[in-house]
Amino acid sequence: MRARLELSTYLVADVTTITGAGFRRSVADVVSAAVAGGAGVVQIRGKELAANELLRIVEACAERIDGRAVLLVNDRVDVALAARAAGVPIDGVHVGQSDLPPHLVRALLGPEAIVGLSASRDDELAALRRLPEGTVDYLGVGAVRATPTKKDHPAPLAWDGFAAFAARTGDLPCVAIGGVGSGDAADAQRAGAAGLAVVRAVCSAPDPQAAAEALCAEWNAAQIIAQRTEALA
Amino acid sequence: MRARLELSTYLVADVTTITGAGFRRSVADVVSAAVAGGAGVVQIRGKELAANELLRIVEACAERIDGRAVLLVNDRVDVALAARAAGVPIDGVHVGQSDLPPHLVRALLGPEAIVGLSASRDDELAALRRLPEGTVDYLGVGAVRATPTKKDHPAPLAWDGFAAFAARTGDLPCVAIGGVGSGDAADAQRAGAAGLAVVRAVCSAPDPQAAAEALCAEWNAAQIIAQRTEALA
């Protein structure tokens, strides 16, 4: 069975952002703190790293998470498979449009894995619709705002653009990414987001656990307000 | 059964070197020409490429090679597996010391695959000896000379250093890499090399097929001379 996805606070643990944040803490330290603070999904992203170093980081994170959150690897399906082969539980992989195509990622990881895909354009959605249902579990949609942690994204969508895209993805949950964080929960929910995928909001925070806790609390509060507003209407 | 390794002329098809060589030709063009010229092994190296682009290049090369040479992918085990999943025959993967560890590469690719490893230090050889026999099929040993196509290698070994290392690898064939090419066959054979792994000598040559033919001819000529010299002694 695929792991249950609790996407509302989704941490992209970007290795370069964490090591460059000026705090003396490892990726596993940040990940562990974020999960203690309520992050439901952790994606380890280390585009600049050699595979062996990424594998070691992923293994250290898996040990610290210990099943309390869904653990994904960005891009490197082989690192996820190697961790599995070494007995380390990895839930899946998140790929972008220039990474391996999702149907091959699904073929390599098997039916139980979580496969996430970055998408923000209509042609990307059309390509996804040509794949068998269940190939991808969720979409990372952005960038909502311009962000320094990922330079290869197209022009920012803003919440309007996000909402327009998310309205067309059917049952597939959309996580908002790109410069999102504190203060965005209500806008994200109105735009149809299943959650916020944060990088700097947690990776660069002085206290990653408190940052994750605050994001979770904001998300839940925005949901309650939305529900009450709906009940009153 | 693992593919038979004919290592004497081993092409490292480095994508950046090929695209930067100033000729209007694709990686598959160069690979195809080199195989027509006699290269027995082709390794596709695209460290700077996104996985999907590397996959497309590997697929194009596989089609052009059509079984005439052993086809390996550098580093990205997932690209090799994805190609296989898409029905494209890939013989194996070559990894460096900072890539996935060879025992996990072997576990992911299975017993039939070719797994190559870059090694040049005694501790690397000692680590390899702790793995089950057959984990690795050959070693890429270098750099023999300093080379601009790979900047992360340690101080050049020169042929003396290569010979000292190759003498300790037992049955494991050693391919010489790093600034090697035309004129090196006799020295390489005296140093115990099973072949020359060339990058610029073919990728930057005006005529890659002629370059590969010349390397094969030099290798064979040096072997004949060595055998005759031995017979006379």
GROMACS .gro file of C-alpha atoms in nm:
model
  466
    1MET     CA    1   0.000   0.000   0.000
    2ARG     CA    2   0.125   0.348  -0.077
    3ALA     CA    3   0.203   0.563   0.225
    4ARG     CA    4  -0.073   0.804   0.321
    5LEU     CA    5   0.014   1.153   0.201
    6GLU     CA    6  -0.036   1.435   0.449
    7LEU     CA    7   0.079   1.713   0.219
    8SER     CA    8  -0.017   2.028   0.410
    9THR     CA    9   0.336   2.095   0.540
   10TYR     CA   10   0.580   1.943   0.294
   11LEU     CA   11   0.950   2.003   0.354
   12VAL     CA   12   1.189   2.018   0.060
   13ALA     CA   13   1.515   1.959   0.246
   14ASP     CA   14   1.750   2.126   0.001
   15VAL     CA   15   2.103   2.030   0.097
   16THR     CA   16   2.267   2.345  -0.041
   17THR     CA   17   2.015   2.570   0.136
   18ILE     CA   18   2.064   2.389   0.466
   19THR     CA   19   2.442   2.384   0.455
   20GLY     CA   20   2.447   2.746   0.339
   21ALA     CA   21   2.207   2.871   0.607
   22GLY     CA   22   2.489   2.949   0.846
   23PHE     CA   23   2.371   2.719   1.126
   24ARG     CA   24   2.584   2.425   1.232
   25ARG     CA   25   2.332   2.152   1.166
   26SER     CA   26   2.305   1.858   0.933
   27VAL     CA   27   2.029   1.787   0.684
   28ALA     CA   28   1.909   1.510   0.916
   29ASP     CA   29   1.895   1.760   1.206
   30VAL     CA   30   1.669   1.992   1.006
   31VAL     CA   31   1.454   1.706   0.876
   32SER     CA   32   1.413   1.555   1.221
   33ALA     CA   33   1.315   1.892   1.368
   34ALA     CA   34   1.065   1.960   1.089
   35VAL     CA   35   0.901   1.621   1.136
   36ALA     CA   36   0.882   1.678   1.511
   37GLY     CA   37   0.712   2.007   1.420
   38GLY     CA   38   0.453   1.828   1.210
   39ALA     CA   39   0.586   1.809   0.851
   40GLY     CA   40   0.413   1.515   0.687
   41VAL     CA   41   0.636   1.476   0.383
   42VAL     CA   42   1.010   1.527   0.349
   43GLN     CA   43   1.183   1.542   0.014
   44ILE     CA   44   1.563   1.532   0.013
   45ARG     CA   45   1.701   1.745  -0.270
   46GLY     CA   46   2.073   1.748  -0.343
   47LYS     CA   47   2.112   1.827  -0.713
   48GLU     CA   48   2.475   1.930  -0.665
   49LEU     CA   49   2.576   1.621  -0.468
   50ALA     CA   50   2.746   1.305  -0.584
   51ALA     CA   51   2.521   1.002  -0.546
   52ASN     CA   52   2.713   0.848  -0.259
   53GLU     CA   53   2.690   1.162  -0.047
   54LEU     CA   54   2.319   1.198  -0.123
   55LEU     CA   55   2.269   0.832  -0.029
   56ARG     CA   56   2.438   0.885   0.307
   57ILE     CA   57   2.221   1.190   0.377
   58VAL     CA   58   1.904   1.005   0.276
   59GLU     CA   59   1.998   0.713   0.502
   60ALA     CA   60   2.064   0.946   0.795
   61CYS     CA   61   1.729   1.120   0.739
   62ALA     CA   62   1.541   0.790   0.716
   63GLU     CA   63   1.684   0.682   1.048
   64ARG     CA   64   1.585   1.008   1.218
   65ILE     CA   65   1.235   1.018   1.062
   66ASP     CA   66   1.173   0.655   1.160
   67GLY     CA   67   0.842   0.631   0.976
   68ARG     CA   68   0.689   0.950   1.123
   69ALA     CA   69   0.671   1.119   0.780
   70VAL     CA   70   0.682   1.020   0.416
   71LEU     CA   71   1.041   1.032   0.286
   72LEU     CA   72   1.107   1.108  -0.080
   73VAL     CA   73   1.425   1.158  -0.281
   74ASN     CA   74   1.443   1.430  -0.545
   75ASP     CA   75   1.537   1.315  -0.896
   76ARG     CA   76   1.771   1.025  -0.813
   77VAL     CA   77   1.565   0.710  -0.844
   78ASP     CA   78   1.888   0.511  -0.814
   79VAL     CA   79   1.965   0.662  -0.476
   80ALA     CA   80   1.618   0.567  -0.354
   81LEU     CA   81   1.661   0.214  -0.489
   82ALA     CA   82   2.012   0.185  -0.344
   83ALA     CA   83   1.884   0.292  -0.002
   84ARG     CA   84   1.610   0.030  -0.027
   85ALA     CA   85   1.863  -0.233  -0.134
   86ALA     CA   86   2.061  -0.140   0.178
   87GLY     CA   87   1.749  -0.197   0.390
   88VAL     CA   88   1.659   0.170   0.439
   89PRO     CA   89   1.288   0.245   0.388
   90ILE     CA   90   1.226   0.517   0.128
   91ASP     CA   91   0.870   0.600   0.029
   92GLY     CA   92   0.935   0.734  -0.318
   93VAL     CA   93   1.081   0.993  -0.551
   94HIS     CA   94   0.988   1.339  -0.669
   95VAL     CA   95   1.086   1.424  -1.027
   96GLY     CA   96   1.086   1.740  -1.230
   97GLN     CA   97   1.013   1.775  -1.599
   98SER     CA   98   1.379   1.729  -1.694
   99ASP     CA   99   1.429   1.425  -1.472
  100LEU     CA  100   1.334   1.069  -1.568
  101PRO     CA  101   0.979   1.049  -1.709
  102PRO     CA  102   0.720   0.955  -1.443
  103HIS     CA  103   0.604   0.633  -1.609
  104LEU     CA  104   0.960   0.499  -1.598
  105VAL     CA  105   1.003   0.618  -1.240
  106ARG     CA  106   0.685   0.429  -1.150
  107ALA     CA  107   0.812   0.121  -1.336
  108LEU     CA  108   1.140   0.129  -1.145
  109LEU     CA  109   0.995   0.197  -0.799
  110GLY     CA  110   0.690  -0.027  -0.820
  111PRO     CA  111   0.320   0.024  -0.745
  112GLU     CA  112   0.364   0.089  -0.371
  113ALA     CA  113   0.593   0.389  -0.406
  114ILE     CA  114   0.498   0.755  -0.392
  115VAL     CA  115   0.585   0.937  -0.716
  116GLY     CA  116   0.559   1.315  -0.724
  117LEU     CA  117   0.597   1.535  -1.030
  118SER     CA  118   0.666   1.906  -1.077
  119ALA     CA  119   0.426   2.058  -1.327
  120SER     CA  120   0.300   2.405  -1.403
  121ARG     CA  121   0.214   2.411  -1.773
  122ASP     CA  122  -0.083   2.284  -1.972
  123ASP     CA  123   0.133   2.070  -2.200
  124GLU     CA  124   0.288   1.906  -1.894
  125LEU     CA  125  -0.060   1.828  -1.765
  126ALA     CA  126  -0.164   1.694  -2.104
  127ALA     CA  127   0.140   1.462  -2.109
  128LEU     CA  128   0.051   1.340  -1.762
  129ARG     CA  129  -0.307   1.264  -1.869
  130ARG     CA  130  -0.172   1.027  -2.135
  131LEU     CA  131  -0.014   0.811  -1.862
  132PRO     CA  132  -0.203   0.538  -1.674
  133GLU     CA  133  -0.397   0.661  -1.371
  134GLY     CA  134  -0.196   0.624  -1.054
  135THR     CA  135   0.139   0.689  -1.224
  136VAL     CA  136   0.180   1.005  -1.015
  137ASP     CA  137   0.047   1.065  -0.661
  138TYR     CA  138   0.064   1.443  -0.640
  139LEU     CA  139   0.193   1.746  -0.826
  140GLY     CA  140   0.436   2.010  -0.707
  141VAL     CA  141   0.309   2.326  -0.872
  142GLY     CA  142   0.505   2.648  -0.895
  143ALA     CA  143   0.692   2.855  -0.861
  144VAL     CA  144   0.425   3.059  -0.687
  145ARG     CA  145   0.687   3.327  -0.634
  146ALA     CA  146   1.040   3.371  -0.764
  147THR     CA  147   1.288   3.200  -0.534
  148PRO     CA  148   1.666   3.183  -0.515
  149THR     CA  149   1.672   2.811  -0.424
  150LYS     CA  150   1.568   2.693  -0.769
  151LYS     CA  151   1.675   2.896  -1.066
  152ASP     CA  152   1.540   2.688  -1.356
  153HIS     CA  153   1.170   2.749  -1.301
  154PRO     CA  154   0.956   2.952  -1.542
  155ALA     CA  155   0.789   3.287  -1.458
  156PRO     CA  156   0.613   3.281  -1.119
  157LEU     CA  157   0.248   3.168  -1.128
  158ALA     CA  158   0.124   3.375  -0.834
  159TRP     CA  159  -0.184   3.236  -0.655
  160ASP     CA  160  -0.412   3.311  -0.950
  161GLY     CA  161  -0.199   3.106  -1.184
  162PHE     CA  162  -0.172   2.830  -0.928
  163ALA     CA  163  -0.551   2.823  -0.885
  164ALA     CA  164  -0.610   2.812  -1.261
  165PHE     CA  165  -0.371   2.518  -1.294
  166ALA     CA  166  -0.492   2.329  -0.987
  167ALA     CA  167  -0.852   2.355  -1.113
  168ARG     CA  168  -0.754   2.139  -1.410
  169THR     CA  169  -0.568   1.857  -1.229
  170GLY     CA  170  -0.878   1.660  -1.129
  171ASP     CA  171  -0.823   1.433  -0.830
  172LEU     CA  172  -0.450   1.488  -0.827
  173PRO     CA  173  -0.350   1.696  -0.522
  174CYS     CA  174  -0.136   2.002  -0.591
  175VAL     CA  175   0.128   2.124  -0.350
  176ALA     CA  176   0.230   2.488  -0.388
  177ILE     CA  177   0.604   2.552  -0.415
  178GLY     CA  178   0.827   2.851  -0.474
  179GLY     CA  179   0.884   3.116  -0.212
  180VAL     CA  180   0.586   3.002  -0.003
  181GLY     CA  181   0.572   2.982   0.375
  182SER     CA  182   0.436   3.168   0.670
  183GLY     CA  183   0.123   3.371   0.596
  184ASP     CA  184   0.035   3.176   0.281
  185ALA     CA  185  -0.200   2.908   0.415
  186ALA     CA  186  -0.530   3.088   0.352
  187ASP     CA  187  -0.433   3.200   0.000
  188ALA     CA  188  -0.304   2.852  -0.080
  189GLN     CA  189  -0.624   2.686   0.034
  190ARG     CA  190  -0.838   2.929  -0.160
  191ALA     CA  191  -0.625   2.848  -0.465
  192GLY     CA  192  -0.694   2.477  -0.417
  193ALA     CA  193  -0.358   2.373  -0.277
  194ALA     CA  194  -0.327   2.051  -0.079
  195GLY     CA  195  -0.029   2.198   0.103
  196LEU     CA  196   0.277   2.418   0.103
  197ALA     CA  197   0.610   2.278  -0.008
  198VAL     CA  198   0.861   2.492   0.176
  199VAL     CA  199   1.235   2.523   0.136
  200ARG     CA  200   1.380   2.834   0.300
  201ALA     CA  201   1.083   2.876   0.538
  202VAL     CA  202   1.219   2.575   0.729
  203CYS     CA  203   1.572   2.509   0.598
  204SER     CA  204   1.689   2.864   0.671
  205ALA     CA  205   1.487   2.911   0.991
  206PRO     CA  206   1.679   2.951   1.317
  207ASP     CA  207   1.442   2.693   1.472
  208PRO     CA  208   1.315   2.450   1.204
  209GLN     CA  209   1.084   2.270   1.447
  210ALA     CA  210   0.913   2.592   1.553
  211ALA     CA  211   0.891   2.697   1.187
  212ALA     CA  212   0.722   2.369   1.091
  213GLU     CA  213   0.490   2.388   1.393
  214ALA     CA  214   0.386   2.741   1.296
  215LEU     CA  215   0.320   2.636   0.935
  216CYS     CA  216   0.107   2.341   1.049
  217ALA     CA  217  -0.084   2.561   1.295
  218GLU     CA  218  -0.146   2.825   1.025
  219TRP     CA  219  -0.267   2.561   0.784
  220ASN     CA  220  -0.507   2.411   1.036
  221ALA     CA  221  -0.633   2.751   1.149
  222ALA     CA  222  -0.698   2.858   0.788
  223GLN     CA  223  -0.893   2.536   0.732
  224ILE     CA  224  -1.108   2.593   1.040
  225ILE     CA  225  -1.178   2.954   0.941
  226ALA     CA  226  -1.267   2.843   0.587
  227GLN     CA  227  -1.500   2.573   0.718
  228ARG     CA  228  -1.676   2.816   0.957
  229THR     CA  229  -1.706   3.078   0.685
  230GLU     CA  230  -1.860   2.815   0.460
  231ALA     CA  231  -2.098   2.703   0.735
  232LEU     CA  232  -2.208   3.064   0.789
  233ALA     CA  233  -2.261   3.130   0.419
  234MET     CA  234   2.566  -1.400  -1.917
  235ARG     CA  235   2.766  -1.081  -1.889
  236ALA     CA  236   2.869  -0.923  -2.216
  237ARG     CA  237   3.223  -1.005  -2.325
  238LEU     CA  238   3.452  -0.714  -2.252
  239GLU     CA  239   3.691  -0.609  -2.527
  240LEU     CA  240   3.855  -0.325  -2.336
  241SER     CA  241   4.150  -0.233  -2.558
  242THR     CA  242   3.979   0.070  -2.715
  243TYR     CA  243   3.725   0.201  -2.466
  244LEU     CA  244   3.542   0.521  -2.555
  245VAL     CA  245   3.425   0.753  -2.279
  246ALA     CA  246   3.168   0.953  -2.475
  247ASP     CA  247   3.170   1.267  -2.264
  248VAL     CA  248   2.873   1.477  -2.369
  249THR     CA  249   3.028   1.812  -2.278
  250THR     CA  250   3.350   1.729  -2.464
  251ILE     CA  251   3.158   1.620  -2.773
  252THR     CA  252   2.922   1.916  -2.783
  253GLY     CA  253   3.212   2.153  -2.711
  254ALA     CA  254   3.442   2.008  -2.977
  255GLY     CA  255   3.317   2.249  -3.242
  256PHE     CA  256   3.191   1.985  -3.483
  257ARG     CA  257   2.822   1.964  -3.565
  258ARG     CA  258   2.766   1.609  -3.455
  259SER     CA  259   2.564   1.435  -3.187
  260VAL     CA  260   2.690   1.204  -2.918
  261ALA     CA  261   2.533   0.915  -3.109
  262ASP     CA  262   2.723   1.022  -3.423
  263VAL     CA  263   3.056   1.005  -3.241
  264VAL     CA  264   2.967   0.679  -3.066
  265SER     CA  265   2.855   0.516  -3.387
  266ALA     CA  266   3.173   0.624  -3.567
  267ALA     CA  267   3.395   0.501  -3.284
  268VAL     CA  268   3.224   0.161  -3.282
  269ALA     CA  269   3.261   0.139  -3.660
  270GLY     CA  270   3.630   0.213  -3.599
  271GLY     CA  271   3.659  -0.075  -3.353
  272ALA     CA  272   3.583   0.060  -3.005
  273GLY     CA  273   3.465  -0.236  -2.798
  274VAL     CA  274   3.317  -0.048  -2.504
  275VAL     CA  275   3.130   0.282  -2.498
  276GLN     CA  276   3.055   0.466  -2.176
  277ILE     CA  277   2.814   0.760  -2.196
  278ARG     CA  278   2.916   1.030  -1.949
  279GLY     CA  279   2.693   1.334  -1.897
  280LYS     CA  280   2.752   1.454  -1.543
  281GLU     CA  281   2.607   1.797  -1.620
  282LEU     CA  282   2.291   1.666  -1.787
  283ALA     CA  283   1.945   1.622  -1.645
  284ALA     CA  284   1.841   1.258  -1.634
  285ASN     CA  285   1.586   1.283  -1.911
  286GLU     CA  286   1.836   1.429  -2.158
  287LEU     CA  287   2.096   1.169  -2.066
  288LEU     CA  288   1.833   0.898  -2.114
  289ARG     CA  289   1.753   1.023  -2.463
  290ILE     CA  290   2.121   1.029  -2.555
  291VAL     CA  291   2.175   0.679  -2.416
  292GLU     CA  292   1.874   0.550  -2.611
  293ALA     CA  293   2.001   0.710  -2.932
  294CYS     CA  294   2.345   0.557  -2.878
  295ALA     CA  295   2.202   0.213  -2.806
  296GLU     CA  296   2.011   0.222  -3.131
  297ARG     CA  297   2.318   0.322  -3.331
  298ILE     CA  298   2.548   0.070  -3.158
  299ASP     CA  299   2.294  -0.210  -3.208
  300GLY     CA  300   2.489  -0.463  -3.005
  301ARG     CA  301   2.825  -0.408  -3.180
  302ALA     CA  302   2.989  -0.282  -2.859
  303VAL     CA  303   2.926  -0.291  -2.486
  304LEU     CA  304   2.724   0.015  -2.378
  305LEU     CA  305   2.766   0.155  -2.028
  306VAL     CA  306   2.621   0.460  -1.853
  307ASN     CA  307   2.839   0.668  -1.625
  308ASP     CA  308   2.712   0.712  -1.269
  309ARG     CA  309   2.334   0.713  -1.328
  310VAL     CA  310   2.214   0.362  -1.251
  311ASP     CA  311   1.857   0.493  -1.275
  312VAL     CA  312   1.911   0.608  -1.633
  313ALA     CA  313   2.043   0.261  -1.724
  314LEU     CA  314   1.744   0.097  -1.551
  315ALA     CA  315   1.498   0.339  -1.712
  316ALA     CA  316   1.642   0.263  -2.056
  317ARG     CA  317   1.606  -0.107  -1.984
  318ALA     CA  318   1.248  -0.054  -1.864
  319ALA     CA  319   1.183   0.122  -2.195
  320GLY     CA  320   1.317  -0.181  -2.381
  321VAL     CA  321   1.659  -0.038  -2.467
  322PRO     CA  322   1.947  -0.280  -2.403
  323ILE     CA  323   2.213  -0.133  -2.174
  324ASP     CA  324   2.503  -0.352  -2.064
  325GLY     CA  325   2.588  -0.180  -1.739
  326VAL     CA  326   2.718   0.117  -1.546
  327HIS     CA  327   3.054   0.268  -1.465
  328VAL     CA  328   3.081   0.436  -1.125
  329GLY     CA  329   3.343   0.652  -0.960
  330GLN     CA  330   3.434   0.657  -0.593
  331SER     CA  331   3.180   0.930  -0.514
  332ASP     CA  332   2.897   0.759  -0.703
  333LEU     CA  333   2.680   0.480  -0.562
  334PRO     CA  334   2.889   0.206  -0.400
  335PRO     CA  335   2.960  -0.085  -0.638
  336HIS     CA  336   2.787  -0.354  -0.429
  337LEU     CA  337   2.461  -0.155  -0.446
  338VAL     CA  338   2.508  -0.091  -0.818
  339ARG     CA  339   2.549  -0.466  -0.865
  340ALA     CA  340   2.239  -0.532  -0.653
  341LEU     CA  341   2.034  -0.288  -0.862
  342LEU     CA  342   2.157  -0.402  -1.203
  343GLY     CA  343   2.168  -0.775  -1.139
  344PRO     CA  344   2.431  -1.044  -1.198
  345GLU     CA  345   2.433  -1.013  -1.579
  346ALA     CA  346   2.532  -0.648  -1.593
  347ILE     CA  347   2.877  -0.503  -1.644
  348VAL     CA  348   2.987  -0.289  -1.349
  349GLY     CA  349   3.301  -0.079  -1.383
  350LEU     CA  350   3.469   0.121  -1.107
  351SER     CA  351   3.721   0.404  -1.108
  352ALA     CA  352   4.002   0.335  -0.864
  353SER     CA  353   4.359   0.454  -0.821
  354ARG     CA  354   4.437   0.431  -0.451
  355ASP     CA  355   4.531   0.145  -0.223
  356ASP     CA  356   4.241   0.213   0.017
  357GLU     CA  357   4.000   0.198  -0.276
  358LEU     CA  358   4.144  -0.138  -0.376
  359ALA     CA  359   4.122  -0.262  -0.017
  360ALA     CA  360   3.753  -0.162  -0.002
  361LEU     CA  361   3.692  -0.346  -0.328
  362ARG     CA  362   3.858  -0.661  -0.191
  363ARG     CA  363   3.603  -0.666   0.092
  364LEU     CA  364   3.320  -0.704  -0.164
  365PRO     CA  365   3.209  -1.039  -0.309
  366GLU     CA  366   3.409  -1.152  -0.611
  367GLY     CA  367   3.238  -1.052  -0.933
  368THR     CA  368   3.094  -0.729  -0.792
  369VAL     CA  369   3.306  -0.533  -1.037
  370ASP     CA  370   3.413  -0.641  -1.386
  371TYR     CA  371   3.700  -0.401  -1.452
  372LEU     CA  372   3.871  -0.095  -1.312
  373GLY     CA  373   3.924   0.243  -1.472
  374VAL     CA  374   4.261   0.351  -1.340
  375GLY     CA  375   4.398   0.702  -1.365
  376ALA     CA  376   4.443   0.971  -1.433
  377VAL     CA  377   4.757   0.862  -1.615
  378ARG     CA  378   4.806   1.225  -1.714
  379ALA     CA  379   4.631   1.546  -1.611
  380THR     CA  380   4.330   1.612  -1.832
  381PRO     CA  381   4.085   1.898  -1.871
  382THR     CA  382   3.784   1.669  -1.918
  383LYS     CA  383   3.775   1.555  -1.557
  384LYS     CA  384   3.890   1.794  -1.290
  385ASP     CA  385   3.824   1.599  -0.971
  386HIS     CA  386   4.094   1.337  -1.012
  387PRO     CA  387   4.400   1.316  -0.785
  388ALA     CA  388   4.761   1.376  -0.898
  389PRO     CA  389   4.841   1.195  -1.224
  390LEU     CA  390   4.975   0.841  -1.181
  391ALA     CA  391   5.199   0.832  -1.489
  392TRP     CA  392   5.266   0.486  -1.632
  393ASP     CA  393   5.484   0.386  -1.336
  394GLY     CA  394   5.204   0.457  -1.092
  395PHE     CA  395   4.955   0.282  -1.316
  396ALA     CA  396   5.179  -0.026  -1.336
  397ALA     CA  397   5.228  -0.034  -0.958
  398PHE     CA  398   4.853  -0.020  -0.904
  399ALA     CA  399   4.759  -0.265  -1.179
  400ALA     CA  400   5.007  -0.518  -1.039
  401ARG     CA  401   4.793  -0.538  -0.724
  402THR     CA  402   4.448  -0.584  -0.880
  403GLY     CA  403   4.477  -0.958  -0.940
  404ASP     CA  404   4.247  -1.086  -1.213
  405LEU     CA  405   4.061  -0.757  -1.244
  406PRO     CA  406   4.145  -0.588  -1.577
  407CYS     CA  407   4.260  -0.227  -1.555
  408VAL     CA  408   4.182   0.026  -1.824
  409ALA     CA  409   4.409   0.330  -1.834
  410ILE     CA  410   4.233   0.666  -1.835
  411GLY     CA  411   4.333   1.029  -1.825
  412GLY     CA  412   4.492   1.205  -2.118
  413VAL     CA  413   4.574   0.879  -2.297
  414GLY     CA  414   4.543   0.811  -2.666
  415SER     CA  415   4.756   0.781  -2.973
  416GLY     CA  416   5.112   0.664  -2.906
  417ASP     CA  417   5.032   0.514  -2.565
  418ALA     CA  418   4.957   0.151  -2.654
  419ALA     CA  419   5.303   0.007  -2.594
  420ASP     CA  420   5.353   0.190  -2.264
  421ALA     CA  421   5.004   0.093  -2.152
  422GLN     CA  422   5.062  -0.274  -2.228
  423ARG     CA  423   5.397  -0.274  -2.050
  424ALA     CA  424   5.220  -0.119  -1.751
  425GLY     CA  425   4.967  -0.402  -1.751
  426ALA     CA  426   4.671  -0.216  -1.899
  427ALA     CA  427   4.387  -0.407  -2.058
  428GLY     CA  428   4.309  -0.106  -2.271
  429LEU     CA  429   4.297   0.268  -2.316
  430ALA     CA  430   3.987   0.461  -2.209
  431VAL     CA  431   3.992   0.766  -2.429
  432VAL     CA  432   3.790   1.084  -2.415
  433ARG     CA  433   3.937   1.367  -2.623
  434ALA     CA  434   4.138   1.131  -2.847
  435VAL     CA  435   3.807   1.035  -3.007
  436CYS     CA  436   3.546   1.289  -2.891
  437SER     CA  437   3.751   1.586  -3.011
  438ALA     CA  438   3.893   1.419  -3.323
  439PRO     CA  439   3.788   1.556  -3.662
  440ASP     CA  440   3.721   1.196  -3.771
  441PRO     CA  441   3.620   0.980  -3.471
  442GLN     CA  442   3.606   0.661  -3.676
  443ALA     CA  443   3.959   0.710  -3.808
  444ALA     CA  444   4.078   0.797  -3.458
  445ALA     CA  445   3.926   0.477  -3.314
  446GLU     CA  446   4.067   0.271  -3.603
  447ALA     CA  447   4.415   0.411  -3.542
  448LEU     CA  448   4.393   0.337  -3.169
  449CYS     CA  449   4.284  -0.021  -3.235
  450ALA     CA  450   4.561  -0.068  -3.492
  451GLU     CA  451   4.822   0.073  -3.253
  452TRP     CA  452   4.701  -0.154  -2.975
  453ASN     CA  453   4.714  -0.464  -3.194
  454ALA     CA  454   5.053  -0.371  -3.338
  455ALA     CA  455   5.198  -0.317  -2.990
  456GLN     CA  456   5.067  -0.659  -2.885
  457ILE     CA  457   5.224  -0.831  -3.184
  458ILE     CA  458   5.555  -0.658  -3.123
  459ALA     CA  459   5.545  -0.753  -2.754
  460GLN     CA  460   5.468  -1.118  -2.840
  461ARG     CA  461   5.751  -1.136  -3.093
  462THR     CA  462   5.993  -0.970  -2.852
  463GLU     CA  463   5.893  -1.224  -2.588
  464ALA     CA  464   5.933  -1.511  -2.834
  465LEU     CA  465   6.280  -1.389  -2.923
  466ALA     CA  466   6.389  -1.348  -2.560
   0.00000   0.00000   0.00000
